[in-house]
Structure formats: structure tokens, C-alpha cells
Amino acid sequence: TAAFVDDVLSLILFSILFALRGSLTFLTFLPLICGCIFMALAVVAAVKVWPPLIEWLLSKIPETKANANVTRHHEVLWLLMFIVLLAYAFITHLCGTHLWGCFIAGMSFAMRHEAHHVWARQVKHITCWLIRIFFAATLAWAIPIDKLFSFDAFW
């Protein structure tokens, strides 16, 4: 729980830091206050609303691929996680930073045992390629090729 609180406080301080540019008025901090209220409500929903809602939703959908690696319930759970991720990210983007929403969306499914497995299985290949692109766009292009392949670099 200490790491969780640390992450939440870091995200709040990150938003405060970016809100401090320009003039300071009450409207400067209004999105942050709304974001903190949304975060508190989403934490309660993650514990009290999402677990029974997911159970209810999955009970209404028949399992047609029970022996498959990715079952129908896994597909529905992944779709629900993705929709919640986009919705929470959009809401908190209006409140300061989309990172709050991404964090809260992940937290909303933490009580569901197979949620991490389903998410990791579905986004594994995309994540692998995005990491390669991110590395190429940040670190790899920052290397000066003329100095890397110079005589001084080898000797």
C-alpha cells in the first residue's frame, strides 16, 4: 500500500507542477481538485462497484470457448478494461493529466484474478513493438553516427 500511495502522490504532484505555470488563481487548481475527487470516487468504485459489475456482466454472457486459451469471458474482460482505460484517461485528461486515468483504470481491475493475464496476453506484441519504436525515436537517434564510427571511437 505504501507504493500505491507513493504513486498516487507522485501523479498529483506531477499535475500540480504543470498547473503552476502562468498566473495562479482558483481556476488554476480547479481541474486538480476535480481530478482528486474523481480519483477518490474511482477508488471506491474499484472496490465496491467493479467486482460485482464484472461478475454480473460475465454471468450474462455465455462462455462459448471454455477450453480455449482466450475464452469469451477473457475477450469481454479485455474489451471492458480497454473501454475503462480510454474513458478514465479522457476524464482525467480534462482534469490535468491522462496518467491518473490510466493508473486508476488499472487499479479498477486489480481485484480480478485473471485481469493481468488477459491484459498482458492481448497487448504483449504491441508493447514489444512500441518499446522498440520508443527506443529508436529517443535513444538511438540521439547517438551521433559520425562520432560513433570515427577513428577515435575505435582506438
PDB file of C-alpha atoms in Angstrom:
ATOM      1  CA  THR A   1       0.000   0.000   0.000  1.00  0.00           C
ATOM      2  CA  ALA A   2       2.925   2.349   0.556  1.00  0.00           C
ATOM      3  CA  ALA A   3       3.959   2.032  -3.102  1.00  0.00           C
ATOM      4  CA  PHE A   4       0.368   2.682  -4.155  1.00  0.00           C
ATOM      5  CA  VAL A   5       0.150   5.858  -2.048  1.00  0.00           C
ATOM      6  CA  ASP A   6       3.548   6.938  -3.349  1.00  0.00           C
ATOM      7  CA  ASP A   7       2.375   6.514  -6.949  1.00  0.00           C
ATOM      8  CA  VAL A   8      -0.820   8.472  -6.342  1.00  0.00           C
ATOM      9  CA  LEU A   9       1.024  11.316  -4.602  1.00  0.00           C
ATOM     10  CA  SER A  10       3.607  11.422  -7.392  1.00  0.00           C
ATOM     11  CA  LEU A  11       0.887  11.739 -10.016  1.00  0.00           C
ATOM     12  CA  ILE A  12      -0.812  14.527  -8.048  1.00  0.00           C
ATOM     13  CA  LEU A  13       2.466  16.409  -7.596  1.00  0.00           C
ATOM     14  CA  PHE A  14       3.228  15.947 -11.293  1.00  0.00           C
ATOM     15  CA  SER A  15      -0.079  17.620 -12.161  1.00  0.00           C
ATOM     16  CA  ILE A  16       0.475  20.416  -9.646  1.00  0.00           C
ATOM     17  CA  LEU A  17       3.887  21.127 -11.132  1.00  0.00           C
ATOM     18  CA  PHE A  18       2.417  21.600 -14.604  1.00  0.00           C
ATOM     19  CA  ALA A  19      -0.508  23.635 -13.269  1.00  0.00           C
ATOM     20  CA  LEU A  20       1.838  26.192 -11.695  1.00  0.00           C
ATOM     21  CA  ARG A  21       2.881  27.769 -14.975  1.00  0.00           C
ATOM     22  CA  GLY A  22       1.313  31.144 -15.642  1.00  0.00           C
ATOM     23  CA  SER A  23      -0.823  33.093 -13.213  1.00  0.00           C
ATOM     24  CA  LEU A  24      -2.172  31.455 -10.066  1.00  0.00           C
ATOM     25  CA  THR A  25      -5.906  31.661  -9.445  1.00  0.00           C
ATOM     26  CA  PHE A  26      -8.541  29.317  -8.085  1.00  0.00           C
ATOM     27  CA  LEU A  27      -9.198  28.163 -11.645  1.00  0.00           C
ATOM     28  CA  THR A  28      -5.585  27.012 -11.814  1.00  0.00           C
ATOM     29  CA  PHE A  29      -6.295  24.368  -9.202  1.00  0.00           C
ATOM     30  CA  LEU A  30      -9.926  23.561 -10.089  1.00  0.00           C
ATOM     31  CA  PRO A  31      -9.020  20.764 -12.546  1.00  0.00           C
ATOM     32  CA  LEU A  32      -6.684  19.265  -9.939  1.00  0.00           C
ATOM     33  CA  ILE A  33      -9.407  19.352  -7.300  1.00  0.00           C
ATOM     34  CA  CYS A  34     -11.855  17.729  -9.732  1.00  0.00           C
ATOM     35  CA  GLY A  35      -9.222  15.125 -10.591  1.00  0.00           C
ATOM     36  CA  CYS A  36      -8.667  14.288  -6.926  1.00  0.00           C
ATOM     37  CA  ILE A  37     -12.425  13.958  -6.383  1.00  0.00           C
ATOM     38  CA  PHE A  38     -12.688  11.700  -9.428  1.00  0.00           C
ATOM     39  CA  MET A  39      -9.734   9.657  -8.158  1.00  0.00           C
ATOM     40  CA  ALA A  40     -11.393   9.181  -4.759  1.00  0.00           C
ATOM     41  CA  LEU A  41     -14.670   8.127  -6.386  1.00  0.00           C
ATOM     42  CA  ALA A  42     -12.863   5.758  -8.741  1.00  0.00           C
ATOM     43  CA  VAL A  43     -11.028   4.119  -5.829  1.00  0.00           C
ATOM     44  CA  VAL A  44     -14.352   3.425  -4.125  1.00  0.00           C
ATOM     45  CA  ALA A  45     -15.774   2.140  -7.423  1.00  0.00           C
ATOM     46  CA  ALA A  46     -12.749  -0.143  -7.887  1.00  0.00           C
ATOM     47  CA  VAL A  47     -13.553  -1.875  -4.612  1.00  0.00           C
ATOM     48  CA  LYS A  48     -17.348  -1.673  -4.394  1.00  0.00           C
ATOM     49  CA  VAL A  49     -18.698  -1.317  -7.953  1.00  0.00           C
ATOM     50  CA  TRP A  50     -16.406  -3.004 -10.482  1.00  0.00           C
ATOM     51  CA  PRO A  51     -16.081  -6.507  -8.925  1.00  0.00           C
ATOM     52  CA  PRO A  52     -19.849  -7.171  -8.697  1.00  0.00           C
ATOM     53  CA  LEU A  53     -20.459  -5.432 -12.040  1.00  0.00           C
ATOM     54  CA  ILE A  54     -17.899  -7.642 -13.778  1.00  0.00           C
ATOM     55  CA  GLU A  55     -19.394 -10.757 -12.179  1.00  0.00           C
ATOM     56  CA  TRP A  56     -22.865  -9.716 -13.303  1.00  0.00           C
ATOM     57  CA  LEU A  57     -21.701  -8.925 -16.843  1.00  0.00           C
ATOM     58  CA  LEU A  58     -19.849 -12.218 -17.229  1.00  0.00           C
ATOM     59  CA  SER A  59     -22.824 -14.150 -15.874  1.00  0.00           C
ATOM     60  CA  LYS A  60     -24.987 -12.674 -18.660  1.00  0.00           C
ATOM     61  CA  ILE A  61     -22.569 -13.695 -21.443  1.00  0.00           C
ATOM     62  CA  PRO A  62     -22.439 -17.413 -22.260  1.00  0.00           C
ATOM     63  CA  GLU A  63     -18.985 -18.980 -22.366  1.00  0.00           C
ATOM     64  CA  THR A  64     -18.684 -20.383 -25.894  1.00  0.00           C
ATOM     65  CA  LYS A  65     -14.941 -21.065 -25.890  1.00  0.00           C
ATOM     66  CA  ALA A  66     -14.395 -22.651 -22.470  1.00  0.00           C
ATOM     67  CA  ASN A  67     -11.330 -24.715 -23.441  1.00  0.00           C
ATOM     68  CA  ALA A  68      -9.574 -22.049 -25.497  1.00  0.00           C
ATOM     69  CA  ASN A  69      -6.529 -20.108 -24.324  1.00  0.00           C
ATOM     70  CA  VAL A  70      -8.528 -16.898 -24.622  1.00  0.00           C
ATOM     71  CA  THR A  71     -12.107 -17.557 -23.596  1.00  0.00           C
ATOM     72  CA  ARG A  72     -15.172 -15.463 -24.412  1.00  0.00           C
ATOM     73  CA  HIS A  73     -15.116 -14.080 -20.867  1.00  0.00           C
ATOM     74  CA  HIS A  74     -11.474 -13.083 -21.324  1.00  0.00           C
ATOM     75  CA  GLU A  75     -12.381 -11.223 -24.512  1.00  0.00           C
ATOM     76  CA  VAL A  76     -15.223  -9.393 -22.771  1.00  0.00           C
ATOM     77  CA  LEU A  77     -12.996  -8.573 -19.801  1.00  0.00           C
ATOM     78  CA  TRP A  78     -10.283  -7.186 -22.097  1.00  0.00           C
ATOM     79  CA  LEU A  79     -12.782  -5.066 -24.003  1.00  0.00           C
ATOM     80  CA  LEU A  80     -14.169  -3.724 -20.728  1.00  0.00           C
ATOM     81  CA  MET A  81     -10.653  -2.937 -19.470  1.00  0.00           C
ATOM     82  CA  PHE A  82      -9.812  -1.102 -22.693  1.00  0.00           C
ATOM     83  CA  ILE A  83     -13.030   0.944 -22.608  1.00  0.00           C
ATOM     84  CA  VAL A  84     -12.444   1.877 -18.967  1.00  0.00           C
ATOM     85  CA  LEU A  85      -8.844   2.816 -19.778  1.00  0.00           C
ATOM     86  CA  LEU A  86      -9.921   5.168 -22.563  1.00  0.00           C
ATOM     87  CA  ALA A  87     -12.794   6.661 -20.556  1.00  0.00           C
ATOM     88  CA  TYR A  88     -10.762   7.256 -17.403  1.00  0.00           C
ATOM     89  CA  ALA A  89      -7.818   8.638 -19.396  1.00  0.00           C
ATOM     90  CA  PHE A  90     -10.124  11.085 -21.176  1.00  0.00           C
ATOM     91  CA  ILE A  91     -11.843  12.204 -17.966  1.00  0.00           C
ATOM     92  CA  THR A  92      -8.572  12.782 -16.144  1.00  0.00           C
ATOM     93  CA  HIS A  93      -7.035  14.441 -19.200  1.00  0.00           C
ATOM     94  CA  LEU A  94      -9.638  17.140 -18.657  1.00  0.00           C
ATOM     95  CA  CYS A  95      -8.521  17.280 -15.004  1.00  0.00           C
ATOM     96  CA  GLY A  96      -4.818  17.683 -15.641  1.00  0.00           C
ATOM     97  CA  THR A  97      -3.143  14.523 -16.867  1.00  0.00           C
ATOM     98  CA  HIS A  98      -4.245  11.314 -18.537  1.00  0.00           C
ATOM     99  CA  LEU A  99      -1.811   9.370 -16.353  1.00  0.00           C
ATOM    100  CA  TRP A 100      -4.258   9.492 -13.434  1.00  0.00           C
ATOM    101  CA  GLY A 101      -6.904   7.781 -15.517  1.00  0.00           C
ATOM    102  CA  CYS A 102      -4.536   5.103 -16.771  1.00  0.00           C
ATOM    103  CA  PHE A 103      -3.412   4.372 -13.228  1.00  0.00           C
ATOM    104  CA  ILE A 104      -6.973   4.278 -11.878  1.00  0.00           C
ATOM    105  CA  ALA A 105      -8.196   2.097 -14.755  1.00  0.00           C
ATOM    106  CA  GLY A 106      -5.536  -0.489 -13.956  1.00  0.00           C
ATOM    107  CA  MET A 107      -6.388  -0.283 -10.294  1.00  0.00           C
ATOM    108  CA  SER A 108     -10.072  -0.845 -11.081  1.00  0.00           C
ATOM    109  CA  PHE A 109      -9.356  -4.384 -12.234  1.00  0.00           C
ATOM    110  CA  ALA A 110      -6.748  -5.284  -9.615  1.00  0.00           C
ATOM    111  CA  MET A 111      -9.232  -7.361  -7.633  1.00  0.00           C
ATOM    112  CA  ARG A 112      -9.968  -9.549 -10.656  1.00  0.00           C
ATOM    113  CA  HIS A 113      -7.566 -12.506 -10.626  1.00  0.00           C
ATOM    114  CA  GLU A 114      -7.164 -13.072 -14.366  1.00  0.00           C
ATOM    115  CA  ALA A 115      -7.223  -9.406 -15.412  1.00  0.00           C
ATOM    116  CA  HIS A 116      -3.427  -9.046 -15.555  1.00  0.00           C
ATOM    117  CA  HIS A 117      -3.085 -12.271 -17.528  1.00  0.00           C
ATOM    118  CA  VAL A 118      -5.743 -11.189 -20.020  1.00  0.00           C
ATOM    119  CA  TRP A 119      -4.258  -7.706 -20.445  1.00  0.00           C
ATOM    120  CA  ALA A 120      -0.667  -8.923 -20.803  1.00  0.00           C
ATOM    121  CA  ARG A 121      -1.655 -11.604 -23.298  1.00  0.00           C
ATOM    122  CA  GLN A 122      -3.551  -9.150 -25.510  1.00  0.00           C
ATOM    123  CA  VAL A 123      -1.051  -6.277 -25.552  1.00  0.00           C
ATOM    124  CA  LYS A 124       2.236  -8.206 -25.345  1.00  0.00           C
ATOM    125  CA  HIS A 125       3.136  -7.935 -29.040  1.00  0.00           C
ATOM    126  CA  ILE A 126       2.019  -4.319 -29.345  1.00  0.00           C
ATOM    127  CA  THR A 127       4.021  -3.380 -26.259  1.00  0.00           C
ATOM    128  CA  CYS A 128       7.117  -5.091 -27.608  1.00  0.00           C
ATOM    129  CA  TRP A 129       6.964  -3.112 -30.863  1.00  0.00           C
ATOM    130  CA  LEU A 130       6.134   0.168 -29.161  1.00  0.00           C
ATOM    131  CA  ILE A 131       9.159  -0.225 -26.881  1.00  0.00           C
ATOM    132  CA  ARG A 132      11.357  -0.733 -29.959  1.00  0.00           C
ATOM    133  CA  ILE A 133       9.907   2.345 -31.655  1.00  0.00           C
ATOM    134  CA  PHE A 134      10.247   4.412 -28.473  1.00  0.00           C
ATOM    135  CA  PHE A 135      13.893   3.356 -28.129  1.00  0.00           C
ATOM    136  CA  ALA A 136      14.616   4.180 -31.754  1.00  0.00           C
ATOM    137  CA  ALA A 137      12.884   7.559 -31.545  1.00  0.00           C
ATOM    138  CA  THR A 138      14.582   8.656 -28.320  1.00  0.00           C
ATOM    139  CA  LEU A 139      17.901   6.995 -27.675  1.00  0.00           C
ATOM    140  CA  ALA A 140      19.008   5.517 -30.968  1.00  0.00           C
ATOM    141  CA  TRP A 141      18.536   8.724 -32.962  1.00  0.00           C
ATOM    142  CA  ALA A 142      20.357  10.717 -30.304  1.00  0.00           C
ATOM    143  CA  ILE A 143      23.621   8.873 -30.988  1.00  0.00           C
ATOM    144  CA  PRO A 144      25.873  10.932 -33.288  1.00  0.00           C
ATOM    145  CA  ILE A 145      26.773   8.449 -36.036  1.00  0.00           C
ATOM    146  CA  ASP A 146      29.736  10.461 -37.308  1.00  0.00           C
ATOM    147  CA  LYS A 147      31.396  10.261 -33.872  1.00  0.00           C
ATOM    148  CA  LEU A 148      30.356   6.651 -33.254  1.00  0.00           C
ATOM    149  CA  PHE A 149      32.126   5.357 -36.365  1.00  0.00           C
ATOM    150  CA  SER A 150      35.118   7.673 -36.139  1.00  0.00           C
ATOM    151  CA  PHE A 151      38.725   6.541 -35.748  1.00  0.00           C
ATOM    152  CA  ASP A 152      38.843   7.931 -32.176  1.00  0.00           C
ATOM    153  CA  ALA A 153      35.876   5.774 -31.134  1.00  0.00           C
ATOM    154  CA  PHE A 154      37.673   2.588 -32.139  1.00  0.00           C
ATOM    155  CA  TRP A 155      41.160   3.480 -30.974  1.00  0.00           C
TER     156      TRP A 155
END
